Short mmCIF file of C-alpha atoms in Angstrom, two decimals:
data_model
loop_
_atom_site.label_atom_id
_atom_site.label_comp_id
_atom_site.label_asym_id
_atom_site.label_seq_id
_atom_site.Cartn_x
_atom_site.Cartn_y
_atom_site.Cartn_z
CA UNK A 83 0.21 -0.20 -0.12
CA UNK A 84 1.48 3.04 -0.72
CA UNK A 85 0.24 6.00 1.41
CA UNK A 86 4.27 9.44 1.10
CA UNK A 87 19.73 11.07 7.42
CA UNK A 88 22.63 9.54 6.07
CA UNK A 89 23.36 6.55 4.34
CA UNK A 90 24.40 3.26 7.75
CA UNK A 91 23.71 -0.17 7.47
CA UNK A 92 21.72 -0.05 11.15
CA UNK A 93 17.99 -0.24 11.79
CA UNK A 94 17.01 2.40 14.63
CA UNK A 95 16.38 6.78 13.33
CA UNK A 96 16.73 5.66 9.69
CA UNK A 97 13.66 4.10 10.38
CA UNK A 98 14.78 0.79 9.18
CA UNK A 99 17.86 -1.76 7.38
CA UNK A 100 18.84 0.11 4.52
CA UNK A 101 18.92 -2.57 2.02
CA UNK A 102 20.13 -0.38 -1.80
CA UNK A 103 19.69 2.74 -4.07
CA UNK A 104 17.23 2.48 -6.10
CA UNK A 105 17.38 5.12 -9.08
CA UNK A 106 19.32 6.73 -6.56
CA UNK A 107 16.78 6.97 -3.84
CA UNK A 108 17.55 4.18 -0.44
CA UNK A 109 14.97 1.62 -0.25
CA UNK A 110 14.91 1.04 3.59
CA UNK A 111 13.08 -2.52 5.02
CA UNK A 112 11.07 -1.15 8.58
CA UNK A 113 10.94 -4.08 11.18
CA UNK A 114 7.59 -4.82 10.87
CA UNK A 115 8.09 -5.76 7.90
CA UNK A 116 9.61 -9.25 8.78
CA UNK A 117 6.19 -9.13 11.06
CA UNK A 118 3.44 -9.03 8.05
CA UNK A 119 6.27 -11.46 5.75
CA UNK A 120 6.31 -14.44 8.74
CA UNK A 121 1.81 -13.80 9.66
CA UNK A 122 2.14 -13.96 5.69
CA UNK A 123 4.49 -17.76 5.82
CA UNK A 124 2.27 -19.12 7.91
CA UNK A 125 -1.01 -18.82 6.83
CA UNK A 126 0.51 -18.99 2.80
CA UNK A 127 2.31 -22.58 4.24
CA UNK A 128 -0.39 -24.73 5.22
CA UNK A 129 -2.63 -23.47 1.80
CA UNK A 130 0.31 -25.18 -0.51
CA UNK A 131 0.17 -28.71 1.70
CA UNK A 132 -3.54 -28.30 0.29
CA UNK A 133 -3.44 -27.72 -3.27
CA UNK A 134 -0.56 -29.88 -4.29
CA UNK A 135 -0.67 -32.56 -2.03
CA UNK A 136 2.46 -33.67 -0.72
CA UNK A 137 4.32 -30.69 -0.85
CA UNK A 138 4.88 -29.88 2.42
CA UNK A 139 7.15 -29.28 5.74
CA UNK A 140 9.98 -27.83 4.60
CA UNK A 141 9.64 -27.32 1.01
CA UNK A 142 6.01 -25.48 1.77
CA UNK A 143 7.58 -23.37 3.79
CA UNK A 144 9.94 -22.52 1.37
CA UNK A 145 7.33 -21.89 -0.62
CA UNK A 146 5.64 -19.57 0.93
CA UNK A 147 8.34 -17.60 2.34
CA UNK A 148 9.91 -17.04 -1.71
CA UNK A 149 5.93 -15.62 -1.76
CA UNK A 150 6.70 -12.80 0.77
CA UNK A 151 9.49 -12.16 -0.87
CA UNK A 152 7.51 -11.75 -4.29
CA UNK A 153 5.07 -9.71 -2.42
CA UNK A 154 7.53 -7.30 -1.25
CA UNK A 155 8.79 -6.98 -3.96
CA UNK A 156 5.99 -5.96 -5.93
CA UNK A 157 5.14 -2.96 -3.48
CA UNK A 158 8.92 -2.18 -3.92
CA UNK A 159 8.16 -1.73 -8.12
CA UNK A 160 4.98 0.06 -6.44
CA UNK A 161 6.10 2.67 -4.14
CA UNK A 162 9.24 3.56 -7.27
CA UNK A 163 6.17 3.32 -9.79
CA UNK A 164 5.54 6.66 -7.44
CA UNK A 165 9.34 7.66 -7.00
CA UNK A 166 10.47 7.61 -10.51
CA UNK A 167 6.96 10.09 -11.64
CA UNK A 168 8.45 12.07 -8.58
CA UNK A 169 11.66 12.31 -10.18
CA UNK A 170 10.75 13.27 -14.10
CA UNK A 171 8.85 16.44 -12.57
CA UNK A 172 11.43 16.85 -10.26
CA UNK A 173 9.84 16.62 -7.29
CA UNK A 174 12.81 14.87 -4.82
CA UNK A 175 12.10 11.66 -3.25
CA UNK A 176 14.00 10.98 0.24
CA UNK A 177 13.58 7.38 0.58
CA UNK A 178 11.13 4.49 -0.41
CA UNK A 179 10.73 2.12 3.12
CA UNK A 180 8.56 -1.25 3.50
CA UNK A 181 7.01 -1.88 5.79
CA UNK A 182 4.18 -4.43 7.78
CA UNK A 183 1.39 -2.82 5.25
CA UNK A 184 2.79 -1.88 2.17
CA UNK A 185 5.44 0.59 1.38
CA UNK A 186 5.59 4.78 1.54
CA UNK A 187 7.49 6.86 -1.30
CA UNK A 188 8.61 9.69 0.79
CA UNK A 189 8.43 13.21 -1.51
CA UNK A 190 10.11 15.81 -0.11
CA UNK A 191 8.09 18.65 -2.22
CA UNK A 192 4.39 18.92 -2.01
CA UNK A 193 3.46 19.21 -5.93
CA UNK A 194 2.14 21.77 -7.20
CA UNK A 195 -0.19 20.70 -10.22
CA UNK A 196 -3.65 18.58 -9.56
CA UNK A 197 -2.10 17.10 -12.60
CA UNK A 198 1.27 16.12 -10.48
CA UNK A 199 0.03 15.21 -7.87
CA UNK A 200 -2.78 12.70 -10.05
CA UNK A 201 0.28 11.84 -11.96
CA UNK A 202 2.40 11.48 -9.25
CA UNK A 203 -0.64 8.89 -7.34
CA UNK A 204 -1.61 6.64 -10.14
CA UNK A 205 1.98 5.71 -11.02
CA UNK A 206 2.16 3.25 -8.10
CA UNK A 207 -1.08 0.99 -9.12
CA UNK A 208 -0.71 1.02 -12.49
CA UNK A 209 3.03 -1.14 -12.25
CA UNK A 210 0.61 -3.32 -9.61
CA UNK A 211 -1.75 -3.83 -12.06
CA UNK A 212 0.89 -4.67 -15.22
CA UNK A 213 2.55 -6.45 -11.94
CA UNK A 214 -1.10 -8.77 -11.66
CA UNK A 215 -1.44 -8.64 -15.44
CA UNK A 216 1.63 -10.87 -16.39
CA UNK A 217 1.72 -13.12 -13.20
CA UNK A 218 -1.87 -14.02 -14.11
CA UNK A 219 -0.09 -14.89 -17.99
CA UNK A 220 1.80 -16.71 -16.14
CA UNK A 221 -0.22 -18.84 -14.05
CA UNK A 222 -2.39 -19.66 -16.79
CA UNK A 223 -0.07 -21.38 -18.77
CA UNK A 224 0.72 -23.71 -16.56
CA UNK A 225 -1.16 -26.68 -17.46
CA UNK A 226 -2.56 -27.83 -13.99
CA UNK A 227 -2.50 -26.66 -10.48
CA UNK A 228 0.61 -27.30 -8.67
CA UNK A 229 2.49 -25.12 -6.01
CA UNK A 230 4.45 -23.64 -8.54
CA UNK A 231 1.03 -22.34 -10.29
CA UNK A 232 -0.58 -21.67 -6.46
CA UNK A 233 2.81 -19.25 -6.24
CA UNK A 234 2.09 -17.02 -9.06
CA UNK A 235 -0.94 -17.63 -8.98
CA UNK A 236 -2.05 -15.61 -5.46
CA UNK A 237 1.49 -13.24 -6.56
CA UNK A 238 -0.89 -12.13 -9.02
CA UNK A 239 -4.06 -12.24 -6.75
CA UNK A 240 -2.42 -10.15 -4.85
CA UNK A 241 -1.05 -7.09 -7.03
CA UNK A 242 -4.66 -6.81 -8.00
CA UNK A 243 -5.52 -6.55 -5.08
CA UNK A 244 -3.02 -3.93 -3.38
CA UNK A 245 -4.12 -2.05 -6.46
CA UNK A 246 -7.69 -1.87 -5.76
CA UNK A 247 -6.71 -0.55 -2.16
CA UNK A 248 -4.86 1.81 -2.91
CA UNK A 249 -7.65 3.31 -5.84
CA UNK A 250 -10.06 3.50 -3.07
CA UNK A 251 -10.94 7.07 -2.87
CA UNK A 252 -9.79 7.94 0.95
CA UNK A 253 -5.88 9.25 2.47
CA UNK A 254 -3.57 8.08 2.69
CA UNK A 255 -4.37 5.66 -0.25
CA UNK A 256 -3.52 6.46 -3.91
CA UNK A 257 -6.90 6.68 -4.73
CA UNK A 258 -7.77 9.14 -2.22
CA UNK A 259 -4.60 11.69 -3.70
CA UNK A 260 -6.23 10.78 -7.23
CA UNK A 261 -9.27 12.75 -5.63
CA UNK A 262 -7.62 15.32 -4.38
CA UNK A 263 -5.78 16.15 -7.54
CA UNK A 264 -9.61 16.22 -9.37
CA UNK A 265 -11.16 18.07 -6.29
CA UNK A 266 -8.03 20.55 -6.48
CA UNK A 267 -8.08 21.13 -10.20
CA UNK A 268 -11.87 22.28 -10.06
CA UNK A 269 -12.07 23.97 -7.00
CA UNK A 270 -8.41 25.32 -7.43
CA UNK A 271 -7.41 25.33 -4.17
CA UNK A 272 -5.44 21.94 -2.63
CA UNK A 273 -7.02 22.27 1.22
CA UNK A 274 -10.74 21.46 -0.99
CA UNK A 275 -9.21 18.25 -2.40
CA UNK A 276 -7.80 17.15 0.44
CA UNK A 277 -10.72 17.86 2.69
CA UNK A 278 -12.56 15.71 0.25
CA UNK A 279 -10.52 12.88 0.91
CA UNK A 280 -10.07 12.61 4.17
CA UNK A 281 -13.50 12.76 4.35
CA UNK A 282 -12.91 9.37 2.06
CA UNK A 283 -10.56 8.18 3.81
CA UNK A 284 -13.18 8.05 7.25
CA UNK A 285 -16.08 5.97 5.19
CA UNK A 286 -13.24 3.19 3.60
CA UNK A 287 -12.17 2.57 7.13
CA UNK A 288 -15.51 3.23 8.27
CA UNK A 289 -16.60 0.42 5.92
CA UNK A 290 -13.37 -1.44 6.82
CA UNK A 291 -14.78 -1.83 10.13
CA UNK A 292 -18.03 -2.88 9.04
CA UNK A 293 -16.99 -6.14 7.06
CA UNK A 294 -14.28 -6.38 10.02
CA UNK A 295 -17.83 -6.97 12.54
CA UNK A 296 -19.57 -8.39 9.60
CA UNK A 297 -17.68 -11.50 9.82
CA UNK A 298 -17.19 -12.13 12.94
CA UNK A 299 -21.33 -12.06 13.39
CA UNK A 300 -22.04 -14.62 10.14
CA UNK A 301 -19.25 -16.66 11.44
CA UNK A 302 -17.23 -16.87 8.41
CA UNK A 303 -14.28 -19.07 8.37
CA UNK A 304 -11.28 -16.18 8.46
CA UNK A 305 -13.44 -14.40 10.78
CA UNK A 306 -10.83 -13.38 13.16
CA UNK A 307 -8.18 -12.97 10.70
CA UNK A 308 -10.06 -10.74 8.58
CA UNK A 309 -11.19 -8.65 12.29
CA UNK A 310 -7.67 -8.21 13.62
CA UNK A 311 -6.74 -7.12 9.72
CA UNK A 312 -9.29 -5.33 8.36
CA UNK A 313 -9.08 -3.03 12.30
CA UNK A 314 -5.34 -2.63 11.68
CA UNK A 315 -6.09 -1.01 8.58
CA UNK A 316 -8.76 0.60 9.24
CA UNK A 317 -6.71 2.68 12.00
CA UNK A 318 -4.04 2.85 9.64
CA UNK A 319 -6.08 4.66 6.69
CA UNK A 320 -7.89 7.12 9.63
CA UNK A 321 -4.41 7.65 10.81
CA UNK A 322 -2.59 8.58 7.62
CA UNK A 323 -6.17 10.84 6.95
CA UNK A 324 -6.08 12.66 9.99
CA UNK A 325 -2.31 12.84 9.19
CA UNK A 326 -2.74 14.88 5.82
CA UNK A 327 -5.18 16.78 6.92
CA UNK A 328 -3.00 18.27 9.62
CA UNK A 329 -0.14 18.65 8.00
CA UNK A 330 -2.45 20.46 4.96
CA UNK A 331 -3.62 22.97 7.61
CA UNK A 332 0.17 23.68 8.72
CA UNK A 333 1.37 24.15 5.12
CA UNK A 334 -2.17 26.44 3.93
CA UNK A 335 -1.36 30.24 3.38
CA UNK A 336 -4.27 32.33 5.51
CA UNK A 337 -6.15 34.44 2.80
CA UNK A 338 -5.53 37.60 3.14
CA UNK A 339 -2.33 37.18 5.04
CA UNK A 340 1.03 39.00 3.64
CA UNK A 341 4.09 38.41 3.79
CA UNK A 342 5.40 41.53 5.42
CA UNK A 343 2.61 41.40 7.61
CA UNK A 344 4.61 38.62 9.61
CA UNK A 345 8.47 39.88 8.53
CA UNK A 346 9.88 41.39 11.74
CA UNK A 347 12.74 44.65 10.65
CA UNK A 348 15.61 44.57 10.20
CA UNK A 349 19.39 46.47 11.03
CA UNK A 350 22.60 45.91 9.58
CA UNK A 351 25.65 46.13 11.98
CA UNK A 352 29.56 45.65 11.65
CA UNK A 353 30.33 42.58 12.62
CA UNK A 354 33.01 43.72 14.82
CA UNK A 355 30.89 44.98 17.05
CA UNK A 356 30.44 43.57 20.27
CA UNK A 357 27.99 40.54 20.67
CA UNK A 358 25.95 41.95 23.70
CA UNK A 359 25.58 45.31 22.10
CA UNK A 360 24.12 42.85 19.49
CA UNK A 361 21.73 40.75 20.32
CA UNK A 362 19.91 43.92 22.52
CA UNK A 363 19.83 45.25 18.84
CA UNK A 364 18.00 42.55 17.72
CA UNK A 365 14.97 43.17 20.56
CA UNK A 366 12.09 42.53 17.38
CA UNK A 367 13.69 42.42 14.97
CA UNK A 368 16.45 40.69 12.88
CA UNK A 369 20.19 41.70 12.40
CA UNK A 370 22.40 41.99 9.15
CA UNK A 371 26.08 41.41 11.03
CA UNK A 372 28.95 43.12 8.04
CA UNK A 373 32.07 43.57 7.35
CA UNK A 374 34.04 45.96 6.88
CA UNK A 375 34.60 45.05 2.83
CA UNK A 376 30.32 45.61 2.60
CA UNK A 377 29.91 41.29 2.45
CA UNK A 378 27.94 39.87 4.77
CA UNK A 379 28.77 37.62 7.46
CA UNK A 380 25.33 36.31 8.10
CA UNK A 381 22.24 36.70 10.84
CA UNK A 382 22.41 37.00 14.30
CA UNK A 383 21.42 33.93 16.36
CA UNK A 384 19.99 34.81 19.28
CA UNK A 385 21.12 32.11 21.17
CA UNK A 386 24.37 31.09 20.49
CA UNK A 387 24.87 35.85 21.15
CA UNK A 388 23.87 34.48 24.74
CA UNK A 389 25.62 32.29 25.10
CA UNK A 390 28.59 33.99 23.69
CA UNK A 391 27.86 37.29 25.52
CA UNK A 392 27.48 35.73 29.12
CA UNK A 393 30.78 34.42 28.88
CA UNK A 394 32.62 37.32 26.34
CA UNK A 395 30.24 40.37 25.54
CA UNK A 396 32.48 42.23 23.55
CA UNK A 397 33.33 39.38 21.23
CA UNK A 398 33.02 40.34 17.76
CA UNK A 399 28.92 39.32 17.12
CA UNK A 400 30.25 38.27 13.84
CA UNK A 401 31.38 34.69 15.84
CA UNK A 402 27.55 34.32 16.74
CA UNK A 403 26.59 34.63 12.90
CA UNK A 404 24.19 32.18 11.19
CA UNK A 405 25.63 31.88 7.10
CA UNK A 406 23.28 33.47 5.03
CA UNK A 407 22.94 30.12 2.08
CA UNK A 408 20.70 30.83 -0.54
CA UNK A 409 17.89 28.74 0.68
CA UNK A 410 17.11 31.02 3.02
CA UNK A 411 16.57 34.24 1.02
CA UNK A 412 12.85 35.06 0.41
CA UNK A 413 11.47 37.84 -2.39
CA UNK A 414 9.35 39.58 -0.38
CA UNK A 415 7.24 39.16 -3.91
CA UNK A 416 7.43 35.57 -3.58
CA UNK A 417 3.88 33.76 -2.45
CA UNK A 418 2.40 32.27 0.36
CA UNK A 419 2.53 28.78 -0.69
CA UNK A 420 6.71 29.17 -1.90
CA UNK A 421 7.33 30.69 1.07
CA UNK A 422 5.08 27.56 3.03
CA UNK A 423 6.77 25.29 1.17
CA UNK A 424 10.87 26.61 1.66
CA UNK A 425 10.35 27.22 5.02
CA UNK A 426 9.19 23.89 5.97
CA UNK A 427 11.58 22.48 3.18
CA UNK A 428 14.49 24.15 4.91
CA UNK A 429 16.27 24.01 8.60
CA UNK A 430 17.01 27.57 8.87
CA UNK A 431 14.85 29.35 12.07
CA UNK A 432 15.41 33.02 10.41
CA UNK A 433 14.28 33.87 6.77
CA UNK A 434 16.35 36.53 5.06
CA UNK A 435 13.21 38.59 3.31
CA UNK A 436 15.05 40.93 0.03
CA UNK A 437 13.23 43.06 -2.48
CA UNK A 438 13.82 43.03 -6.14
CA UNK A 439 17.17 44.71 -5.76
CA UNK A 440 18.37 41.82 -3.14
CA UNK A 441 18.34 44.80 -0.45
CA UNK A 442 17.15 43.48 2.76
CA UNK A 443 13.74 43.74 3.21
CA UNK A 444 13.03 42.05 6.64
CA UNK A 445 13.39 39.06 8.17
CA UNK A 446 11.45 36.18 8.37
CA UNK A 447 11.36 34.01 11.55
CA UNK A 448 9.91 30.29 11.39
CA UNK A 449 8.48 30.86 15.03
CA UNK A 450 5.55 33.60 13.46
CA UNK A 451 4.94 32.05 10.38
CA UNK A 452 3.57 28.53 12.38
CA UNK A 453 2.04 30.72 15.04
CA UNK A 454 0.18 32.33 11.77
CA UNK A 455 -0.36 29.01 10.39
CA UNK A 456 -1.68 27.51 13.70
CA UNK A 457 -4.27 30.37 13.95
CA UNK A 458 -6.06 29.40 11.05
#
């Protein structure tokens, strides 16, 4: 299922075990993937013995493990479909992660056009449908059902199931992203599309719960397995939809708000100014430290300046400066969406705002933008 650090061989803060790179994208295996694969082996091995009598024991377990690997590779192909289209559209992909309920491609920037959103979302199910067709053709070429036929047929069915489920119209599923793109294209507002797709996610989760309960009431043979899987999946859908809604609220520029309302005044001081004086001058505004040759040394970091002033109040303020990087410079005429995208994608606490001639016009602090978005 598709929803969305350094390269080290360890499980930990990177979210899983790095396996390899595909198209330059790190592929990680989350610890929960092993749980899902173990469950597949336990459920699939007895089926092998029933379909192909005499094929049991170690052979059945090996075939079950092979099916788990095939399924993992199918999910990987599904996610690569998303990732490759995103890269084609100029959107970098941080990593691709496989976990208990499927996989996720972590696209680092939000698509700016509904067509791009829809194309990225549709790519994964299209890959799954192609794989389902290819494995179904391979299964039809086997004259009689045996263990190999079962492996191929189950892989075809699994890919078809992944495609169908992901096309359900609710976030965080691909169908929800396609729905968001469609509403976005019609209304011109991504936030409206997100709301519609979040509602769709709630409907999908509710239907999963209803089906789970129906299986228990009806006494279905697989009722408890269905109950557990459906409830877990419903929780996943609800949590993902809620996360998408929260992220949308935090990234949507409020109507009527201008960048000028958030920008604080900026003061230019010599880089050799005493840090204690520069710290005092920074109250309520940003400070650009300029060297004698006219080159900006950076923005005064208030926390660094406080620490330095507590021990060496007459030290040059430049020692508490953060270099001004291209990604931390904003034009005063940038749109709200561009500002939010830049701030969310760049690790910095302050951003220098310049006019069209490149002159400092103010400073935007991350905390001020966050407060404005939260007030919505």
